PDB file of C-alpha atoms in Angstrom:
ATOM      1  CA  MET A   1      13.058  -8.663 -42.285  1.00  0.00           C
ATOM      2  CA  ALA A   2      10.872  -9.382 -39.306  1.00  0.00           C
ATOM      3  CA  MET A   3       7.257 -10.374 -38.882  1.00  0.00           C
ATOM      4  CA  LEU A   4       4.989  -8.326 -36.645  1.00  0.00           C
ATOM      5  CA  GLY A   5       2.406  -9.954 -34.408  1.00  0.00           C
ATOM      6  CA  THR A   6      -0.120  -9.087 -37.132  1.00  0.00           C
ATOM      7  CA  GLY A   7       1.752 -11.180 -39.704  1.00  0.00           C
ATOM      8  CA  LYS A   8       2.957  -8.110 -41.645  1.00  0.00           C
ATOM      9  CA  MET A   9       6.626  -8.171 -42.714  1.00  0.00           C
ATOM     10  CA  VAL A  10       8.831  -5.135 -41.998  1.00  0.00           C
ATOM     11  CA  GLU A  11      12.378  -4.293 -43.021  1.00  0.00           C
ATOM     12  CA  LEU A  12      14.621  -3.798 -40.000  1.00  0.00           C
ATOM     13  CA  ALA A  13      16.979  -0.847 -39.705  1.00  0.00           C
ATOM     14  CA  ARG A  14      20.659  -1.724 -39.950  1.00  0.00           C
ATOM     15  CA  PRO A  15      22.850  -1.282 -36.865  1.00  0.00           C
ATOM     16  CA  LEU A  16      25.085   1.277 -38.616  1.00  0.00           C
ATOM     17  CA  THR A  17      22.045   3.330 -39.620  1.00  0.00           C
ATOM     18  CA  ARG A  18      20.856   3.279 -36.020  1.00  0.00           C
ATOM     19  CA  LEU A  19      24.310   4.351 -34.828  1.00  0.00           C
ATOM     20  CA  VAL A  20      24.391   7.322 -37.225  1.00  0.00           C
ATOM     21  CA  ALA A  21      20.898   8.322 -36.042  1.00  0.00           C
ATOM     22  CA  ARG A  22      22.118   8.151 -32.423  1.00  0.00           C
ATOM     23  CA  ILE A  23      25.161  10.308 -33.299  1.00  0.00           C
ATOM     24  CA  ILE A  24      22.878  12.917 -34.908  1.00  0.00           C
ATOM     25  CA  ASP A  25      20.664  12.860 -31.819  1.00  0.00           C
ATOM     26  CA  GLY A  26      23.761  13.210 -29.632  1.00  0.00           C
ATOM     27  CA  ALA A  27      24.799  16.341 -31.524  1.00  0.00           C
ATOM     28  CA  ILE A  28      21.305  17.791 -31.144  1.00  0.00           C
ATOM     29  CA  PHE A  29      21.289  16.882 -27.448  1.00  0.00           C
ATOM     30  CA  PHE A  30      24.639  18.636 -27.030  1.00  0.00           C
ATOM     31  CA  VAL A  31      23.272  21.862 -28.542  1.00  0.00           C
ATOM     32  CA  LEU A  32      20.052  21.637 -26.513  1.00  0.00           C
ATOM     33  CA  SER A  33      22.103  21.069 -23.360  1.00  0.00           C
ATOM     34  CA  LEU A  34      24.180  24.177 -23.912  1.00  0.00           C
ATOM     35  CA  ILE A  35      21.197  26.502 -23.902  1.00  0.00           C
ATOM     36  CA  PRO A  36      20.038  26.088 -20.279  1.00  0.00           C
ATOM     37  CA  LEU A  37      23.589  25.616 -19.058  1.00  0.00           C
ATOM     38  CA  LEU A  38      24.795  28.855 -20.611  1.00  0.00           C
ATOM     39  CA  VAL A  39      21.682  30.809 -19.641  1.00  0.00           C
ATOM     40  CA  GLY A  40      21.898  29.740 -15.991  1.00  0.00           C
ATOM     41  CA  LEU A  41      25.644  30.077 -15.473  1.00  0.00           C
ATOM     42  CA  GLN A  42      27.479  33.122 -14.252  1.00  0.00           C
ATOM     43  CA  ASP A  43      30.749  31.345 -14.987  1.00  0.00           C
ATOM     44  CA  PHE A  44      31.865  27.774 -15.600  1.00  0.00           C
ATOM     45  CA  ASP A  45      32.848  27.364 -11.933  1.00  0.00           C
ATOM     46  CA  ASP A  46      29.109  26.997 -11.304  1.00  0.00           C
ATOM     47  CA  LEU A  47      29.266  23.586 -13.017  1.00  0.00           C
ATOM     48  CA  ALA A  48      31.695  22.293 -10.414  1.00  0.00           C
ATOM     49  CA  ASP A  49      29.455  23.561  -7.602  1.00  0.00           C
ATOM     50  CA  GLU A  50      26.335  21.702  -8.748  1.00  0.00           C
ATOM     51  CA  PRO A  51      27.362  18.528 -10.646  1.00  0.00           C
ATOM     52  CA  LEU A  52      24.275  16.581  -9.555  1.00  0.00           C
ATOM     53  CA  GLY A  53      21.949  19.399 -10.561  1.00  0.00           C
ATOM     54  CA  VAL A  54      23.620  19.669 -13.950  1.00  0.00           C
ATOM     55  CA  SER A  55      23.382  15.890 -14.437  1.00  0.00           C
ATOM     56  CA  LEU A  56      19.693  15.881 -13.532  1.00  0.00           C
ATOM     57  CA  ALA A  57      19.002  18.810 -15.867  1.00  0.00           C
ATOM     58  CA  LEU A  58      20.750  17.010 -18.722  1.00  0.00           C
ATOM     59  CA  THR A  59      18.805  13.847 -17.944  1.00  0.00           C
ATOM     60  CA  ALA A  60      15.534  15.801 -18.078  1.00  0.00           C
ATOM     61  CA  ILE A  61      16.472  17.279 -21.465  1.00  0.00           C
ATOM     62  CA  GLY A  62      17.253  13.792 -22.799  1.00  0.00           C
ATOM     63  CA  LEU A  63      13.985  12.430 -21.408  1.00  0.00           C
ATOM     64  CA  VAL A  64      11.857  15.139 -22.977  1.00  0.00           C
ATOM     65  CA  TYR A  65      13.662  14.987 -26.323  1.00  0.00           C
ATOM     66  CA  GLU A  66      13.682  11.223 -26.744  1.00  0.00           C
ATOM     67  CA  VAL A  67      10.415  10.153 -25.109  1.00  0.00           C
ATOM     68  CA  SER A  68       8.206  12.891 -26.554  1.00  0.00           C
ATOM     69  CA  LEU A  69       9.406  12.397 -30.129  1.00  0.00           C
ATOM     70  CA  VAL A  70       9.340   8.598 -30.003  1.00  0.00           C
ATOM     71  CA  ALA A  71       5.912   8.521 -28.337  1.00  0.00           C
ATOM     72  CA  THR A  72       4.277  10.910 -30.801  1.00  0.00           C
ATOM     73  CA  ARG A  73       6.208  10.289 -34.036  1.00  0.00           C
ATOM     74  CA  GLY A  74       8.132   7.057 -33.563  1.00  0.00           C
ATOM     75  CA  GLN A  75      11.248   8.980 -34.551  1.00  0.00           C
ATOM     76  CA  THR A  76      13.805  11.322 -33.093  1.00  0.00           C
ATOM     77  CA  ILE A  77      15.334  13.903 -35.416  1.00  0.00           C
ATOM     78  CA  GLY A  78      18.275  11.562 -36.005  1.00  0.00           C
ATOM     79  CA  LYS A  79      15.939   8.718 -36.946  1.00  0.00           C
ATOM     80  CA  MET A  80      13.990  11.036 -39.262  1.00  0.00           C
ATOM     81  CA  ALA A  81      17.247  11.983 -41.003  1.00  0.00           C
ATOM     82  CA  MET A  82      18.193   8.312 -41.389  1.00  0.00           C
ATOM     83  CA  LYS A  83      14.677   7.280 -42.472  1.00  0.00           C
ATOM     84  CA  ILE A  84      14.091   4.787 -39.685  1.00  0.00           C
ATOM     85  CA  LYS A  85      11.258   4.517 -37.186  1.00  0.00           C
ATOM     86  CA  ILE A  86      10.427   2.836 -33.876  1.00  0.00           C
ATOM     87  CA  ILE A  87       7.258   0.739 -33.885  1.00  0.00           C
ATOM     88  CA  ARG A  88       5.536  -1.676 -31.548  1.00  0.00           C
ATOM     89  CA  ALA A  89       6.608  -5.212 -32.414  1.00  0.00           C
ATOM     90  CA  GLY A  90       3.084  -6.538 -31.971  1.00  0.00           C
ATOM     91  CA  ASP A  91       1.119  -4.317 -34.333  1.00  0.00           C
ATOM     92  CA  GLY A  92       3.486  -1.816 -35.996  1.00  0.00           C
ATOM     93  CA  LEU A  93       1.865   1.228 -34.388  1.00  0.00           C
ATOM     94  CA  LEU A  94       3.644   4.097 -32.624  1.00  0.00           C
ATOM     95  CA  PRO A  95       5.153   3.054 -29.284  1.00  0.00           C
ATOM     96  CA  GLY A  96       3.161   5.575 -27.240  1.00  0.00           C
ATOM     97  CA  TRP A  97       4.225   7.170 -23.959  1.00  0.00           C
ATOM     98  CA  ASP A  98       4.590   4.041 -21.818  1.00  0.00           C
ATOM     99  CA  MET A  99       6.754   2.040 -24.235  1.00  0.00           C
ATOM    100  CA  SER A 100       8.791   5.127 -25.157  1.00  0.00           C
ATOM    101  CA  THR A 101       9.503   5.804 -21.497  1.00  0.00           C
ATOM    102  CA  VAL A 102      10.557   2.208 -20.836  1.00  0.00           C
ATOM    103  CA  ARG A 103      12.743   2.292 -23.944  1.00  0.00           C
ATOM    104  CA  TRP A 104      14.459   5.453 -22.678  1.00  0.00           C
ATOM    105  CA  LEU A 105      14.821   4.226 -19.072  1.00  0.00           C
ATOM    106  CA  VAL A 106      16.672   0.985 -19.860  1.00  0.00           C
ATOM    107  CA  PRO A 107      19.919   2.728 -20.945  1.00  0.00           C
ATOM    108  CA  ALA A 108      19.311   5.793 -18.726  1.00  0.00           C
ATOM    109  CA  ILE A 109      19.221   3.949 -15.409  1.00  0.00           C
ATOM    110  CA  PRO A 110      22.771   2.522 -15.662  1.00  0.00           C
ATOM    111  CA  SER A 111      23.987   5.964 -16.771  1.00  0.00           C
ATOM    112  CA  LEU A 112      22.373   7.604 -13.747  1.00  0.00           C
ATOM    113  CA  ILE A 113      23.763   4.970 -11.381  1.00  0.00           C
ATOM    114  CA  GLY A 114      27.151   5.600 -12.984  1.00  0.00           C
ATOM    115  CA  LEU A 115      27.049   9.178 -11.668  1.00  0.00           C
ATOM    116  CA  VAL A 116      27.684   7.836  -8.158  1.00  0.00           C
ATOM    117  CA  PRO A 117      31.512   7.817  -7.949  1.00  0.00           C
ATOM    118  CA  PRO A 118      32.055   4.290  -6.551  1.00  0.00           C
ATOM    119  CA  LEU A 119      29.609   2.899  -9.108  1.00  0.00           C
ATOM    120  CA  GLY A 120      30.958   4.741 -12.154  1.00  0.00           C
ATOM    121  CA  LEU A 121      31.613   1.640 -14.242  1.00  0.00           C
ATOM    122  CA  VAL A 122      27.938   0.659 -14.058  1.00  0.00           C
ATOM    123  CA  GLY A 123      27.386   3.428 -16.604  1.00  0.00           C
ATOM    124  CA  LEU A 124      29.142   1.241 -19.171  1.00  0.00           C
ATOM    125  CA  LEU A 125      26.080  -1.022 -19.139  1.00  0.00           C
ATOM    126  CA  SER A 126      24.325   1.692 -21.148  1.00  0.00           C
ATOM    127  CA  LEU A 127      26.715   0.983 -23.992  1.00  0.00           C
ATOM    128  CA  LEU A 128      25.876  -2.736 -23.820  1.00  0.00           C
ATOM    129  CA  VAL A 129      22.170  -1.874 -24.072  1.00  0.00           C
ATOM    130  CA  TYR A 130      22.798  -0.423 -27.518  1.00  0.00           C
ATOM    131  CA  VAL A 131      25.446  -2.920 -28.660  1.00  0.00           C
ATOM    132  CA  SER A 132      23.137  -5.822 -27.775  1.00  0.00           C
ATOM    133  CA  LEU A 133      21.148  -5.247 -30.962  1.00  0.00           C
ATOM    134  CA  THR A 134      24.101  -6.470 -33.043  1.00  0.00           C
ATOM    135  CA  TRP A 135      23.716 -10.090 -31.906  1.00  0.00           C
ATOM    136  CA  ASP A 136      19.928 -10.233 -31.837  1.00  0.00           C
ATOM    137  CA  LYS A 137      18.020 -11.964 -34.643  1.00  0.00           C
ATOM    138  CA  VAL A 138      15.551  -9.084 -35.073  1.00  0.00           C
ATOM    139  CA  ARG A 139      18.094  -6.393 -34.111  1.00  0.00           C
ATOM    140  CA  GLN A 140      16.452  -5.539 -30.807  1.00  0.00           C
ATOM    141  CA  GLY A 141      18.648  -3.939 -28.192  1.00  0.00           C
ATOM    142  CA  TRP A 142      17.768  -4.610 -24.576  1.00  0.00           C
ATOM    143  CA  HIS A 143      15.835  -1.339 -24.549  1.00  0.00           C
ATOM    144  CA  ASP A 144      13.811  -2.529 -27.560  1.00  0.00           C
ATOM    145  CA  LYS A 145      13.128  -5.884 -25.911  1.00  0.00           C
ATOM    146  CA  ALA A 146      11.976  -4.230 -22.665  1.00  0.00           C
ATOM    147  CA  ALA A 147       9.621  -1.922 -24.573  1.00  0.00           C
ATOM    148  CA  LYS A 148       8.602  -4.561 -27.150  1.00  0.00           C
ATOM    149  CA  THR A 149       9.643  -2.323 -30.042  1.00  0.00           C
ATOM    150  CA  LEU A 150      11.436  -2.730 -33.376  1.00  0.00           C
ATOM    151  CA  VAL A 151      13.375  -0.170 -35.376  1.00  0.00           C
ATOM    152  CA  VAL A 152      12.444  -0.374 -39.041  1.00  0.00           C
ATOM    153  CA  LYS A 153      13.183   1.367 -42.328  1.00  0.00           C
ATOM    154  CA  VAL A 154      10.587   3.924 -43.360  1.00  0.00           C
TER     155      VAL A 154
END
């Protein structure tokens, strides 16, 4: 349980529930990623020719999927399936576009930096962003802290 800035108590989502929601979202992202890749490719050698372009396209798909759903519903499809929701820690309302974007950027930036070959290990910081919720009192990962959000049971 956690108390919002309004004094209202909310039940926090468990880390395992959040992980399962992320896995569901990952599967959906994989399917969504295949569509433009397969439509735009003549053969799979094209992937080797444009790795940066492919990475940027995948990043854009992730941005649109995650930010738009979290901003407007507080939930991705994975979170809907697991009956959890992202709310603003202060008042319990939907995060909106700004907080949703910040929340997405915190793990995305290390991943993008990790695309640069000499800096590849920096991408592992993205994993720490998510794991950090396991040692936090109100189960906020670094991305939640940056965006001032909580993930709660619906």
